[in-house]
Amino acid sequence: MAPHLSNDEFFSSLSTLLSTVSQKSRGSVYLSQKRLSSSPSNSSSTEEGSSFVPGSILIRATDGKTSNPNPKSGGDSSKAKAAKVKISTIVAPNDLEAFYARYAEVCKAGMVGLKKRDRKKGKAKGKAQGGKVVKS
């Protein structure tokens, strides 16, 4: 597994990832966060040089690509798939407010290229069926 990035490296990688995906016609970026808790088994397995502090938050970002091939497809794929991009960082509890302020700015800047979802097709299908069930 790749090592965790520093907060500044994470923000630069995240902005690059968001701009890359927004330039394509399709794509997704998955953002997740997880609270890191201290446990006896976890503290013994961590490295001494680790920046883990109890109460820290793990922030992850990835694109929607999978690194595993689809078993249903023939296996012979003439198209070369790009590797899945995974980035992560650990945020200390005392840095959370500053981190989330910058995190919001980077996410908002990356969402500029998004277009509003067209919901007219779904509403037209709902109206055509009428919502009434006829028993025969």
PDB file of C-alpha atoms in Angstrom:
ATOM      1  CA  MET A   1       0.000   0.000   0.000  1.00  0.00           C
ATOM      2  CA  ALA A   2       1.211   3.456  -0.823  1.00  0.00           C
ATOM      3  CA  PRO A   3       2.252   5.641   2.109  1.00  0.00           C
ATOM      4  CA  HIS A   4      -0.015   8.453   3.227  1.00  0.00           C
ATOM      5  CA  LEU A   5       0.707  11.853   1.742  1.00  0.00           C
ATOM      6  CA  SER A   6       1.222  15.042   3.689  1.00  0.00           C
ATOM      7  CA  ASN A   7      -1.758  17.388   3.711  1.00  0.00           C
ATOM      8  CA  ASP A   8      -0.227  19.737   1.122  1.00  0.00           C
ATOM      9  CA  GLU A   9       0.680  16.853  -1.205  1.00  0.00           C
ATOM     10  CA  PHE A  10      -2.839  15.455  -0.771  1.00  0.00           C
ATOM     11  CA  PHE A  11      -4.454  18.754  -1.796  1.00  0.00           C
ATOM     12  CA  SER A  12      -2.282  19.097  -4.899  1.00  0.00           C
ATOM     13  CA  SER A  13      -2.979  15.468  -5.907  1.00  0.00           C
ATOM     14  CA  LEU A  14      -6.704  15.886  -5.250  1.00  0.00           C
ATOM     15  CA  SER A  15      -6.936  19.029  -7.376  1.00  0.00           C
ATOM     16  CA  THR A  16      -5.069  17.236 -10.184  1.00  0.00           C
ATOM     17  CA  LEU A  17      -7.400  14.249  -9.908  1.00  0.00           C
ATOM     18  CA  LEU A  18     -10.526  16.423  -9.949  1.00  0.00           C
ATOM     19  CA  SER A  19      -9.346  18.415 -12.962  1.00  0.00           C
ATOM     20  CA  THR A  20      -8.401  15.236 -14.853  1.00  0.00           C
ATOM     21  CA  VAL A  21     -11.804  13.662 -14.282  1.00  0.00           C
ATOM     22  CA  SER A  22     -13.714  16.854 -15.105  1.00  0.00           C
ATOM     23  CA  GLN A  23     -11.936  17.126 -18.477  1.00  0.00           C
ATOM     24  CA  LYS A  24     -13.235  13.684 -19.488  1.00  0.00           C
ATOM     25  CA  SER A  25     -16.821  13.243 -20.564  1.00  0.00           C
ATOM     26  CA  ARG A  26     -17.443  10.635 -17.830  1.00  0.00           C
ATOM     27  CA  GLY A  27     -15.830   9.753 -14.552  1.00  0.00           C
ATOM     28  CA  SER A  28     -16.146   9.731 -10.793  1.00  0.00           C
ATOM     29  CA  VAL A  29     -14.093  10.694  -7.795  1.00  0.00           C
ATOM     30  CA  TYR A  30     -14.862   8.935  -4.537  1.00  0.00           C
ATOM     31  CA  LEU A  31     -14.053  10.762  -1.313  1.00  0.00           C
ATOM     32  CA  SER A  32     -14.153   9.016   2.047  1.00  0.00           C
ATOM     33  CA  GLN A  33     -13.120   9.707   5.589  1.00  0.00           C
ATOM     34  CA  LYS A  34     -12.642   7.420   8.529  1.00  0.00           C
ATOM     35  CA  ARG A  35     -11.899   8.058  12.176  1.00  0.00           C
ATOM     36  CA  LEU A  36      -8.754   6.315  13.354  1.00  0.00           C
ATOM     37  CA  SER A  37      -9.159   4.984  16.845  1.00  0.00           C
ATOM     38  CA  SER A  38      -6.440   3.659  19.081  1.00  0.00           C
ATOM     39  CA  SER A  39      -6.556  -0.008  19.957  1.00  0.00           C
ATOM     40  CA  PRO A  40      -3.940  -2.212  21.624  1.00  0.00           C
ATOM     41  CA  SER A  41      -3.410  -4.341  18.509  1.00  0.00           C
ATOM     42  CA  ASN A  42      -3.231  -1.282  16.237  1.00  0.00           C
ATOM     43  CA  SER A  43      -0.686   0.595  18.351  1.00  0.00           C
ATOM     44  CA  SER A  44       1.744  -2.343  18.439  1.00  0.00           C
ATOM     45  CA  SER A  45       1.648  -2.839  14.674  1.00  0.00           C
ATOM     46  CA  THR A  46       2.269   0.802  13.737  1.00  0.00           C
ATOM     47  CA  GLU A  47       5.731   2.048  12.954  1.00  0.00           C
ATOM     48  CA  GLU A  48       7.567   4.264  15.398  1.00  0.00           C
ATOM     49  CA  GLY A  49       7.998   6.977  12.750  1.00  0.00           C
ATOM     50  CA  SER A  50       4.300   7.025  11.939  1.00  0.00           C
ATOM     51  CA  SER A  51       2.390  10.290  12.304  1.00  0.00           C
ATOM     52  CA  PHE A  52      -0.648   8.486  13.772  1.00  0.00           C
ATOM     53  CA  VAL A  53      -2.236  10.257  16.720  1.00  0.00           C
ATOM     54  CA  PRO A  54      -5.307   8.795  18.459  1.00  0.00           C
ATOM     55  CA  GLY A  55      -8.384  10.672  17.271  1.00  0.00           C
ATOM     56  CA  SER A  56      -6.931  11.322  13.820  1.00  0.00           C
ATOM     57  CA  ILE A  57      -8.963  11.203  10.621  1.00  0.00           C
ATOM     58  CA  LEU A  58      -7.995   9.240   7.504  1.00  0.00           C
ATOM     59  CA  ILE A  59      -9.070  10.991   4.290  1.00  0.00           C
ATOM     60  CA  ARG A  60      -9.060   9.007   1.030  1.00  0.00           C
ATOM     61  CA  ALA A  61      -9.749   9.911  -2.584  1.00  0.00           C
ATOM     62  CA  THR A  62      -9.856   7.617  -5.591  1.00  0.00           C
ATOM     63  CA  ASP A  63     -11.134   7.614  -9.128  1.00  0.00           C
ATOM     64  CA  GLY A  64     -13.817   5.129 -10.104  1.00  0.00           C
ATOM     65  CA  LYS A  65     -11.527   2.800 -12.024  1.00  0.00           C
ATOM     66  CA  THR A  66     -10.992  -0.690 -10.757  1.00  0.00           C
ATOM     67  CA  SER A  67      -7.638  -2.398 -10.884  1.00  0.00           C
ATOM     68  CA  ASN A  68      -9.238  -5.861 -11.102  1.00  0.00           C
ATOM     69  CA  PRO A  69     -10.340  -7.167 -14.512  1.00  0.00           C
ATOM     70  CA  ASN A  70     -14.008  -7.941 -15.024  1.00  0.00           C
ATOM     71  CA  PRO A  71     -14.400 -11.746 -15.056  1.00  0.00           C
ATOM     72  CA  LYS A  72     -17.553 -11.513 -17.210  1.00  0.00           C
ATOM     73  CA  SER A  73     -15.750  -9.762 -20.024  1.00  0.00           C
ATOM     74  CA  GLY A  74     -13.618 -11.918 -22.269  1.00  0.00           C
ATOM     75  CA  GLY A  75     -10.346 -11.198 -20.511  1.00  0.00           C
ATOM     76  CA  ASP A  76      -8.779 -10.124 -23.809  1.00  0.00           C
ATOM     77  CA  SER A  77      -9.119  -6.407 -23.580  1.00  0.00           C
ATOM     78  CA  SER A  78      -7.507  -4.539 -26.455  1.00  0.00           C
ATOM     79  CA  LYS A  79      -7.901  -1.287 -24.547  1.00  0.00           C
ATOM     80  CA  ALA A  80      -5.222  -0.663 -21.958  1.00  0.00           C
ATOM     81  CA  LYS A  81      -6.792   0.557 -18.731  1.00  0.00           C
ATOM     82  CA  ALA A  82      -5.076   3.193 -16.681  1.00  0.00           C
ATOM     83  CA  ALA A  83      -4.128   2.294 -13.131  1.00  0.00           C
ATOM     84  CA  LYS A  84      -6.498   3.224 -10.343  1.00  0.00           C
ATOM     85  CA  VAL A  85      -5.502   6.439  -8.573  1.00  0.00           C
ATOM     86  CA  LYS A  86      -5.614   6.209  -4.769  1.00  0.00           C
ATOM     87  CA  ILE A  87      -4.462   8.991  -2.465  1.00  0.00           C
ATOM     88  CA  SER A  88      -4.804   9.352   1.289  1.00  0.00           C
ATOM     89  CA  THR A  89      -3.675  11.479   4.187  1.00  0.00           C
ATOM     90  CA  ILE A  90      -3.987  11.472   7.959  1.00  0.00           C
ATOM     91  CA  VAL A  91      -5.198  14.640   9.679  1.00  0.00           C
ATOM     92  CA  ALA A  92      -4.347  15.307  13.315  1.00  0.00           C
ATOM     93  CA  PRO A  93      -7.213  16.447  15.571  1.00  0.00           C
ATOM     94  CA  ASN A  94      -5.731  19.901  16.142  1.00  0.00           C
ATOM     95  CA  ASP A  95      -5.438  20.523  12.354  1.00  0.00           C
ATOM     96  CA  LEU A  96      -9.001  19.540  11.435  1.00  0.00           C
ATOM     97  CA  GLU A  97     -10.543  23.010  11.093  1.00  0.00           C
ATOM     98  CA  ALA A  98      -7.817  24.337   8.807  1.00  0.00           C
ATOM     99  CA  PHE A  99      -7.804  21.088   6.812  1.00  0.00           C
ATOM    100  CA  TYR A 100     -11.572  21.081   6.220  1.00  0.00           C
ATOM    101  CA  ALA A 101     -11.560  24.737   5.166  1.00  0.00           C
ATOM    102  CA  ARG A 102      -8.966  24.034   2.496  1.00  0.00           C
ATOM    103  CA  TYR A 103     -10.608  20.694   1.617  1.00  0.00           C
ATOM    104  CA  ALA A 104     -13.892  22.490   0.898  1.00  0.00           C
ATOM    105  CA  GLU A 105     -12.124  25.033  -1.331  1.00  0.00           C
ATOM    106  CA  VAL A 106     -10.379  22.307  -3.359  1.00  0.00           C
ATOM    107  CA  CYS A 107     -13.600  20.292  -3.751  1.00  0.00           C
ATOM    108  CA  LYS A 108     -15.619  23.351  -4.825  1.00  0.00           C
ATOM    109  CA  ALA A 109     -12.947  24.324  -7.341  1.00  0.00           C
ATOM    110  CA  GLY A 110     -12.987  20.796  -8.758  1.00  0.00           C
ATOM    111  CA  MET A 111     -16.761  20.814  -9.206  1.00  0.00           C
ATOM    112  CA  VAL A 112     -16.811  23.798 -11.553  1.00  0.00           C
ATOM    113  CA  GLY A 113     -16.944  21.614 -14.675  1.00  0.00           C
ATOM    114  CA  LEU A 114     -19.948  19.588 -13.531  1.00  0.00           C
ATOM    115  CA  LYS A 115     -23.233  19.897 -15.337  1.00  0.00           C
ATOM    116  CA  LYS A 116     -26.664  19.642 -13.793  1.00  0.00           C
ATOM    117  CA  ARG A 117     -28.353  16.266 -14.050  1.00  0.00           C
ATOM    118  CA  ASP A 118     -31.238  16.055 -16.547  1.00  0.00           C
ATOM    119  CA  ARG A 119     -34.242  14.733 -14.601  1.00  0.00           C
ATOM    120  CA  LYS A 120     -36.897  15.282 -17.291  1.00  0.00           C
ATOM    121  CA  LYS A 121     -36.602  11.702 -18.620  1.00  0.00           C
ATOM    122  CA  GLY A 122     -37.460  10.174 -15.243  1.00  0.00           C
ATOM    123  CA  LYS A 123     -40.466  12.432 -14.722  1.00  0.00           C
ATOM    124  CA  ALA A 124     -41.836  11.646 -18.205  1.00  0.00           C
ATOM    125  CA  LYS A 125     -41.751   7.896 -17.509  1.00  0.00           C
ATOM    126  CA  GLY A 126     -43.540   8.366 -14.180  1.00  0.00           C
ATOM    127  CA  LYS A 127     -46.343  10.414 -15.753  1.00  0.00           C
ATOM    128  CA  ALA A 128     -46.864   7.969 -18.628  1.00  0.00           C
ATOM    129  CA  GLN A 129     -47.599   5.080 -16.258  1.00  0.00           C
ATOM    130  CA  GLY A 130     -50.100   7.149 -14.303  1.00  0.00           C
ATOM    131  CA  GLY A 131     -49.323   5.600 -10.959  1.00  0.00           C
ATOM    132  CA  LYS A 132     -52.542   3.498 -10.939  1.00  0.00           C
ATOM    133  CA  VAL A 133     -52.468  -0.279 -11.013  1.00  0.00           C
ATOM    134  CA  VAL A 134     -55.201  -1.997 -12.992  1.00  0.00           C
ATOM    135  CA  LYS A 135     -56.080  -5.573 -12.046  1.00  0.00           C
ATOM    136  CA  SER A 136     -57.336  -7.851 -14.755  1.00  0.00           C
TER     137      SER A 136
END
